[in-house]
PDB file of C-alpha atoms in Angstrom:
ATOM      1  CA  MET A 293      -2.916  11.925  37.817  1.00 73.00           C
ATOM      2  CA  PHE A 294      -5.207   9.590  39.759  1.00 79.00           C
ATOM      3  CA  LEU A 295      -8.369  10.878  37.969  1.00 82.00           C
ATOM      4  CA  ARG A 296      -6.650  10.847  34.414  1.00 86.00           C
ATOM      5  CA  GLU A 297      -5.612   7.185  34.986  1.00 88.00           C
ATOM      6  CA  ALA A 298      -9.055   6.138  36.423  1.00 89.00           C
ATOM      7  CA  ALA A 299     -10.813   7.919  33.521  1.00 88.00           C
ATOM      8  CA  GLY A 300      -8.717   5.875  31.074  1.00 89.00           C
ATOM      9  CA  ILE A 301      -9.679   2.591  32.711  1.00 89.00           C
ATOM     10  CA  ILE A 302     -13.379   3.693  32.834  1.00 90.00           C
ATOM     11  CA  ALA A 303     -13.486   4.846  29.191  1.00 89.00           C
ATOM     12  CA  ALA A 304     -12.246   1.384  27.822  1.00 89.00           C
ATOM     13  CA  LEU A 305     -15.537  -0.287  29.684  1.00 88.00           C
ATOM     14  CA  GLU A 306     -17.749  -1.192  26.784  1.00 84.00           C
ATOM     15  CA  ASN A 307     -20.976  -1.457  29.083  1.00 88.00           C
ATOM     16  CA  PRO A 308     -22.298   2.443  29.464  1.00 87.00           C
ATOM     17  CA  VAL A 309     -24.220   1.461  32.839  1.00 87.00           C
ATOM     18  CA  GLU A 310     -20.963   0.230  34.229  1.00 88.00           C
ATOM     19  CA  ARG A 311     -19.118   3.466  33.088  1.00 88.00           C
ATOM     20  CA  ASP A 312     -21.901   5.620  34.805  1.00 90.00           C
ATOM     21  CA  VAL A 313     -21.640   3.678  37.944  1.00 88.00           C
ATOM     22  CA  TYR A 314     -17.858   3.792  38.175  1.00 88.00           C
ATOM     23  CA  THR A 315     -17.925   7.439  37.120  1.00 91.00           C
ATOM     24  CA  ALA A 316     -20.063   8.345  39.971  1.00 91.00           C
ATOM     25  CA  SER A 317     -18.313   6.227  42.576  1.00 90.00           C
ATOM     26  CA  THR A 318     -14.754   7.417  41.445  1.00 90.00           C
ATOM     27  CA  ALA A 319     -15.917  11.147  41.506  1.00 89.00           C
ATOM     28  CA  LYS A 320     -17.158  10.621  45.103  1.00 88.00           C
ATOM     29  CA  LEU A 321     -13.950   8.966  46.189  1.00 86.00           C
ATOM     30  CA  ALA A 322     -11.891  11.748  44.602  1.00 86.00           C
ATOM     31  CA  GLY A 323     -13.842  14.547  46.024  1.00 88.00           C
ATOM     32  CA  VAL A 324     -14.919  16.090  42.718  1.00 90.00           C
ATOM     33  CA  THR A 325     -18.375  16.728  40.974  1.00 91.00           C
ATOM     34  CA  GLN A 326     -19.436  13.896  38.962  1.00 89.00           C
ATOM     35  CA  ALA A 327     -20.022  16.344  35.885  1.00 91.00           C
ATOM     36  CA  ALA A 328     -16.353  17.180  36.038  1.00 90.00           C
ATOM     37  CA  PHE A 329     -15.280  13.584  36.184  1.00 90.00           C
ATOM     38  CA  GLN A 330     -17.699  12.722  33.440  1.00 90.00           C
ATOM     39  CA  GLN A 331     -15.873  15.197  31.319  1.00 92.00           C
ATOM     40  CA  GLU A 332     -12.409  13.591  32.146  1.00 91.00           C
ATOM     41  CA  VAL A 333     -14.075  10.284  30.861  1.00 91.00           C
ATOM     42  CA  LYS A 334     -15.418  11.475  27.753  1.00 92.00           C
ATOM     43  CA  ASN A 335     -11.862  13.012  27.050  1.00 92.00           C
ATOM     44  CA  ALA A 336     -10.440   9.773  27.753  1.00 91.00           C
ATOM     45  CA  GLN A 337     -12.792   8.003  25.299  1.00 91.00           C
ATOM     46  CA  THR A 338     -11.687  10.412  22.724  1.00 91.00           C
ATOM     47  CA  ARG A 339      -8.115   9.718  23.142  1.00 89.00           C
ATOM     48  CA  LEU A 340      -8.882   5.919  23.118  1.00 88.00           C
ATOM     49  CA  GLN A 341     -10.705   6.114  19.868  1.00 87.00           C
ATOM     50  CA  TYR A 342      -7.856   7.857  18.171  1.00 86.00           C
ATOM     51  CA  GLN A 343      -5.530   5.478  19.341  1.00 85.00           C
ATOM     52  CA  GLN A 344      -7.586   2.594  18.141  1.00 81.00           C
ATOM     53  CA  LYS A 345      -8.010   4.333  14.749  1.00 81.00           C
ATOM     54  CA  GLN A 346      -4.068   4.816  14.564  1.00 77.00           C
ATOM     55  CA  GLN A 347      -3.559   1.291  15.353  1.00 74.00           C
ATOM     56  CA  TYR A 348      -6.187   0.229  12.650  1.00 66.00           C
ATOM     57  CA  HIS A 349      -4.173   2.180   9.970  1.00 62.00           C
ATOM     58  CA  ARG A 350      -0.942   0.706  11.163  1.00 63.00           C
ATOM     59  CA  GLN A 351      -2.252  -2.824  10.806  1.00 59.00           C
ATOM     60  CA  VAL A 352      -3.518  -2.010   7.292  1.00 53.00           C
ATOM     61  CA  ARG A 353      -0.364  -0.446   6.158  1.00 54.00           C
ATOM     62  CA  ALA A 354       1.925  -2.940   7.595  1.00 52.00           C
ATOM     63  CA  PRO A 355       1.852  -5.424   4.755  1.00 53.00           C
ATOM     64  CA  ALA A 356       2.659  -2.566   2.288  1.00 54.00           C
ATOM     65  CA  GLN A 357       5.461  -1.406   4.580  1.00 53.00           C
ATOM     66  CA  ALA A 358       6.940  -4.884   4.546  1.00 52.00           C
ATOM     67  CA  ALA A 359       6.769  -4.904   0.671  1.00 59.00           C
ATOM     68  CA  GLN A 360       8.809  -1.687   0.249  1.00 64.00           C
ATOM     69  CA  PRO A 361      12.122  -2.192  -1.440  1.00 69.00           C
ATOM     70  CA  LYS A 362      14.905  -2.989   0.932  1.00 61.00           C
ATOM     71  CA  GLU A 363      16.866  -0.092  -0.276  1.00 60.00           C
ATOM     72  CA  ARG A 364      15.583   2.865   1.757  1.00 59.00           C
ATOM     73  CA  THR A 365      16.196   5.374  -1.158  1.00 64.00           C
ATOM     74  CA  ILE A 366      13.604   3.847  -3.006  1.00 80.00           C
ATOM     75  CA  HIS A 367      10.107   4.047  -1.816  1.00 84.00           C
ATOM     76  CA  TYR A 368       6.773   2.937  -3.449  1.00 87.00           C
ATOM     77  CA  ASP A 369       4.006   5.441  -3.309  1.00 85.00           C
ATOM     78  CA  ASN A 370       1.341   3.318  -4.912  1.00 89.00           C
ATOM     79  CA  MET A 371       2.007  -0.448  -3.665  1.00 87.00           C
ATOM     80  CA  ARG A 372      -0.758  -1.832  -5.722  1.00 89.00           C
ATOM     81  CA  SER A 373       0.367  -0.351  -8.959  1.00 93.00           C
ATOM     82  CA  ALA A 374       4.341  -0.838  -8.196  1.00 92.00           C
ATOM     83  CA  ARG A 375       3.549  -4.575  -7.679  1.00 91.00           C
ATOM     84  CA  ALA A 376       2.036  -4.734 -11.051  1.00 94.00           C
ATOM     85  CA  GLU A 377       4.853  -2.871 -12.528  1.00 96.00           C
ATOM     86  CA  GLU A 378       7.445  -5.230 -11.154  1.00 94.00           C
ATOM     87  CA  GLY A 379       5.176  -8.130 -12.539  1.00 94.00           C
ATOM     88  CA  LEU A 380       5.281  -6.567 -15.854  1.00 95.00           C
ATOM     89  CA  LEU A 381       9.060  -6.405 -15.821  1.00 96.00           C
ATOM     90  CA  ALA A 382       9.347  -9.941 -14.710  1.00 95.00           C
ATOM     91  CA  LEU A 383       7.144 -10.939 -17.722  1.00 95.00           C
ATOM     92  CA  LEU A 384       9.301  -8.819 -20.020  1.00 96.00           C
ATOM     93  CA  PHE A 385      12.690 -10.139 -19.000  1.00 95.00           C
ATOM     94  CA  SER A 386      11.406 -13.518 -19.220  1.00 94.00           C
ATOM     95  CA  ASP A 387       9.760 -13.112 -22.541  1.00 95.00           C
ATOM     96  CA  ALA A 388      10.687 -10.102 -24.766  1.00 95.00           C
ATOM     97  CA  SER A 389       7.986 -11.372 -27.238  1.00 95.00           C
ATOM     98  CA  LEU A 390       5.450  -9.726 -25.038  1.00 96.00           C
ATOM     99  CA  LEU A 391       6.876  -6.182 -25.668  1.00 96.00           C
ATOM    100  CA  PRO A 392       5.252  -4.970 -29.058  1.00 96.00           C
ATOM    101  CA  ASP A 393       1.827  -5.737 -27.402  1.00 95.00           C
ATOM    102  CA  MET A 394       2.769  -4.454 -23.803  1.00 96.00           C
ATOM    103  CA  ARG A 395       4.237  -1.123 -25.009  1.00 96.00           C
ATOM    104  CA  GLU A 396       1.149  -0.227 -27.113  1.00 95.00           C
ATOM    105  CA  LYS A 397      -0.736  -0.404 -23.816  1.00 96.00           C
ATOM    106  CA  VAL A 398       1.409   0.913 -21.200  1.00 96.00           C
ATOM    107  CA  ARG A 399       4.209   3.640 -21.317  1.00 96.00           C
ATOM    108  CA  PRO A 400       7.204   4.319 -18.765  1.00 96.00           C
ATOM    109  CA  GLU A 401       5.481   7.388 -17.927  1.00 95.00           C
ATOM    110  CA  ASP A 402       2.289   5.595 -16.641  1.00 96.00           C
ATOM    111  CA  PHE A 403       4.372   3.772 -13.952  1.00 96.00           C
ATOM    112  CA  SER A 404       3.772   5.032 -10.530  1.00 94.00           C
ATOM    113  CA  SER A 405       7.382   4.024  -9.569  1.00 93.00           C
ATOM    114  CA  PRO A 406       9.921   6.421 -11.365  1.00 94.00           C
ATOM    115  CA  VAL A 407      12.570   3.605 -11.028  1.00 95.00           C
ATOM    116  CA  LEU A 408      10.505   0.961 -12.441  1.00 96.00           C
ATOM    117  CA  GLY A 409       9.372   3.249 -15.166  1.00 96.00           C
ATOM    118  CA  LYS A 410      13.051   4.056 -15.955  1.00 96.00           C
ATOM    119  CA  ILE A 411      13.993   0.305 -16.096  1.00 97.00           C
ATOM    120  CA  TYR A 412      10.999  -0.374 -18.420  1.00 97.00           C
ATOM    121  CA  GLY A 413      12.086   2.662 -20.717  1.00 97.00           C
ATOM    122  CA  HIS A 414      15.393   1.275 -21.068  1.00 97.00           C
ATOM    123  CA  ALA A 415      14.362  -2.309 -21.802  1.00 97.00           C
ATOM    124  CA  ILE A 416      12.261  -0.775 -24.579  1.00 97.00           C
ATOM    125  CA  ALA A 417      15.489   0.899 -25.955  1.00 97.00           C
ATOM    126  CA  LEU A 418      17.254  -2.421 -25.827  1.00 96.00           C
ATOM    127  CA  PHE A 419      14.561  -3.922 -27.755  1.00 96.00           C
ATOM    128  CA  ASP A 420      14.571  -1.374 -30.405  1.00 96.00           C
ATOM    129  CA  SER A 421      18.360  -1.611 -30.777  1.00 96.00           C
ATOM    130  CA  GLY A 422      18.016  -5.417 -31.340  1.00 95.00           C
ATOM    131  CA  ARG A 423      19.676  -6.419 -28.179  1.00 95.00           C
ATOM    132  CA  GLY A 424      18.408  -8.817 -25.645  1.00 95.00           C
ATOM    133  CA  ILE A 425      16.618  -7.595 -22.632  1.00 96.00           C
ATOM    134  CA  THR A 426      18.992  -8.710 -19.783  1.00 96.00           C
ATOM    135  CA  VAL A 427      20.053  -7.410 -16.404  1.00 95.00           C
ATOM    136  CA  SER A 428      23.498  -7.150 -17.376  1.00 95.00           C
ATOM    137  CA  ALA A 429      22.755  -5.259 -20.401  1.00 96.00           C
ATOM    138  CA  LEU A 430      20.863  -2.433 -18.030  1.00 96.00           C
ATOM    139  CA  GLU A 431      23.591  -2.498 -15.737  1.00 95.00           C
ATOM    140  CA  PRO A 432      25.501   0.419 -17.198  1.00 94.00           C
ATOM    141  CA  VAL A 433      22.643   2.700 -17.000  1.00 95.00           C
ATOM    142  CA  LEU A 434      21.377   1.840 -13.490  1.00 94.00           C
ATOM    143  CA  GLN A 435      22.455   2.723 -10.055  1.00 93.00           C
ATOM    144  CA  PRO A 436      23.641  -0.476  -8.015  1.00 92.00           C
ATOM    145  CA  GLU A 437      20.293  -0.012  -5.715  1.00 92.00           C
ATOM    146  CA  GLU A 438      18.168   0.046  -9.052  1.00 93.00           C
ATOM    147  CA  THR A 439      20.056  -3.141 -10.119  1.00 94.00           C
ATOM    148  CA  GLU A 440      19.272  -4.874  -6.871  1.00 91.00           C
ATOM    149  CA  LEU A 441      15.582  -3.780  -7.138  1.00 91.00           C
ATOM    150  CA  LEU A 442      15.249  -5.154 -10.621  1.00 93.00           C
ATOM    151  CA  VAL A 443      16.776  -8.384  -9.629  1.00 93.00           C
ATOM    152  CA  ALA A 444      14.324  -8.763  -6.681  1.00 89.00           C
ATOM    153  CA  ALA A 445      11.605  -8.074  -8.927  1.00 89.00           C
ATOM    154  CA  LEU A 446      12.510 -10.742 -11.422  1.00 91.00           C
ATOM    155  CA  GLY A 447      12.198 -13.311  -8.832  1.00 84.00           C
ATOM    156  CA  THR A 448       8.446 -13.652  -9.824  1.00 77.00           C
ATOM    157  CA  GLU A 449       7.994 -16.582 -12.416  1.00 82.00           C
ATOM    158  CA  ILE A 450       4.957 -17.272 -14.358  1.00 87.00           C
ATOM    159  CA  SER A 451       4.356 -20.100 -16.861  1.00 90.00           C
ATOM    160  CA  ALA A 452       4.315 -19.499 -20.508  1.00 91.00           C
ATOM    161  CA  ASP A 453       0.681 -20.429 -20.782  1.00 92.00           C
ATOM    162  CA  ARG A 454      -0.309 -17.858 -18.153  1.00 93.00           C
ATOM    163  CA  ARG A 455       1.815 -14.850 -19.222  1.00 94.00           C
ATOM    164  CA  GLN A 456      -0.664 -13.288 -21.750  1.00 94.00           C
ATOM    165  CA  LYS A 457      -3.398 -13.208 -19.074  1.00 95.00           C
ATOM    166  CA  ALA A 458      -1.007 -12.027 -16.326  1.00 95.00           C
ATOM    167  CA  MET A 459       0.209  -9.327 -18.598  1.00 96.00           C
ATOM    168  CA  GLU A 460      -3.178  -8.161 -19.327  1.00 96.00           C
ATOM    169  CA  ASP A 461      -4.147  -7.993 -15.510  1.00 96.00           C
ATOM    170  CA  TYR A 462      -0.920  -5.973 -14.779  1.00 96.00           C
ATOM    171  CA  ILE A 463      -1.502  -3.562 -17.501  1.00 96.00           C
ATOM    172  CA  ASP A 464      -5.190  -3.126 -16.130  1.00 96.00           C
ATOM    173  CA  ILE A 465      -3.939  -2.368 -12.717  1.00 95.00           C
ATOM    174  CA  ILE A 466      -1.201   0.137 -13.760  1.00 96.00           C
ATOM    175  CA  ALA A 467      -4.032   1.866 -15.965  1.00 95.00           C
ATOM    176  CA  GLU A 468      -6.470   1.845 -13.129  1.00 94.00           C
ATOM    177  CA  GLN A 469      -3.913   3.274 -10.615  1.00 93.00           C
ATOM    178  CA  LYS A 470      -2.870   5.958 -13.024  1.00 93.00           C
ATOM    179  CA  ALA A 471      -6.269   6.921 -13.898  1.00 92.00           C
ATOM    180  CA  ALA A 472      -7.098   7.367 -10.077  1.00 89.00           C
ATOM    181  CA  ARG A 473      -3.747   9.614  -9.727  1.00 85.00           C
ATOM    182  CA  ASP A 474      -5.087  11.825 -12.521  1.00 82.00           C
ATOM    183  CA  ILE A 475      -8.297  12.373 -10.823  1.00 76.00           C
ATOM    184  CA  PRO A 476      -7.995  16.002  -8.952  1.00 66.00           C
ATOM    185  CA  GLY A 477      -7.879  15.373  -5.077  1.00 58.00           C
ATOM    186  CA  GLN A 478      -6.994  11.823  -5.366  1.00 56.00           C
ATOM    187  CA  ASP A 479      -3.152  12.156  -5.190  1.00 51.00           C
ATOM    188  CA  GLY A 480      -2.846  11.766  -1.363  1.00 45.00           C
ATOM    189  CA  GLU A 481      -5.253   8.742  -1.239  1.00 49.00           C
ATOM    190  CA  ASP A 482      -3.815   5.656   0.240  1.00 50.00           C
ATOM    191  CA  PRO A 483      -4.816   2.967  -2.112  1.00 52.00           C
ATOM    192  CA  LEU A 484      -4.051   0.176   0.318  1.00 53.00           C
ATOM    193  CA  LEU A 485      -6.311   1.689   2.847  1.00 51.00           C
ATOM    194  CA  ARG A 486      -9.145   1.925   0.106  1.00 54.00           C
ATOM    195  CA  LYS A 487      -8.476  -1.581  -0.776  1.00 53.00           C
ATOM    196  CA  ALA A 488      -8.755  -2.861   2.838  1.00 51.00           C
ATOM    197  CA  GLN A 489     -11.980  -0.837   3.189  1.00 48.00           C
ATOM    198  CA  LEU A 490     -13.667  -2.049   0.048  1.00 51.00           C
ATOM    199  CA  GLN A 491     -12.425  -5.630  -0.193  1.00 50.00           C
ATOM    200  CA  ARG A 492     -13.298  -6.935  -3.711  1.00 46.00           C
ATOM    201  CA  LYS A 493     -13.625 -10.528  -4.608  1.00 43.00           C
ATOM    202  CA  THR A 494     -11.718 -11.086  -7.920  1.00 47.00           C
ATOM    203  CA  LYS A 495      -8.092 -12.436  -7.639  1.00 50.00           C
ATOM    204  CA  ARG A 496      -5.359 -11.053  -9.848  1.00 54.00           C
ATOM    205  CA  PHE A 497      -1.817 -12.097 -10.753  1.00 53.00           C
ATOM    206  CA  ASP A 498      -0.210  -9.559  -8.360  1.00 53.00           C
ATOM    207  CA  GLY A 499      -1.375 -11.795  -5.432  1.00 54.00           C
ATOM    208  CA  THR A 500      -3.909  -8.861  -4.191  1.00 52.00           C
ATOM    209  CA  GLU A 501      -7.587  -8.944  -4.415  1.00 51.00           C
ATOM    210  CA  GLY A 502      -8.769  -6.491  -7.167  1.00 50.00           C
TER     211      GLY A 502
END
């Protein structure tokens, strides 16, 4: 137990000379060979690097986890796309005149979130039937948690003069993420991790860099 704890402390030292000095003195103190204790320190370094990597991944994912819907039964697998999908719905519910152009470029099945895609599809059906696109009109076909999600998404407000540009940006993001999902071997990739590692410069309307 003493050797494992000591190895953990020595492994955390950044200076390799210090590590060697403390490795030799600790091995002598514990009555073990220096080679044996060096291996213990290497094992501790491997554990430390793994822990640091896990911590980094948790920090990168933290914003995405915080942005997940409050309802635990609904989960966004692709946060970047889902935020754009929420934004698109917010635009649609505030200005239905955008739908003819919107529906030509993005379909319900293009959405990464099945729930948001379902809401979008029902909104299109309302429009085609000549009815207004409102939350109350959709409530009969939505589960309570889906209605709650929709209401939360509609909290995003964009001024009329910026709506066209916002719609184009949201559609670009949805199309980009769908294309990435369609590439073989890309399904399990975490777009947020890729984003954190690449760090682009251009700001988009979804509040992220893209």
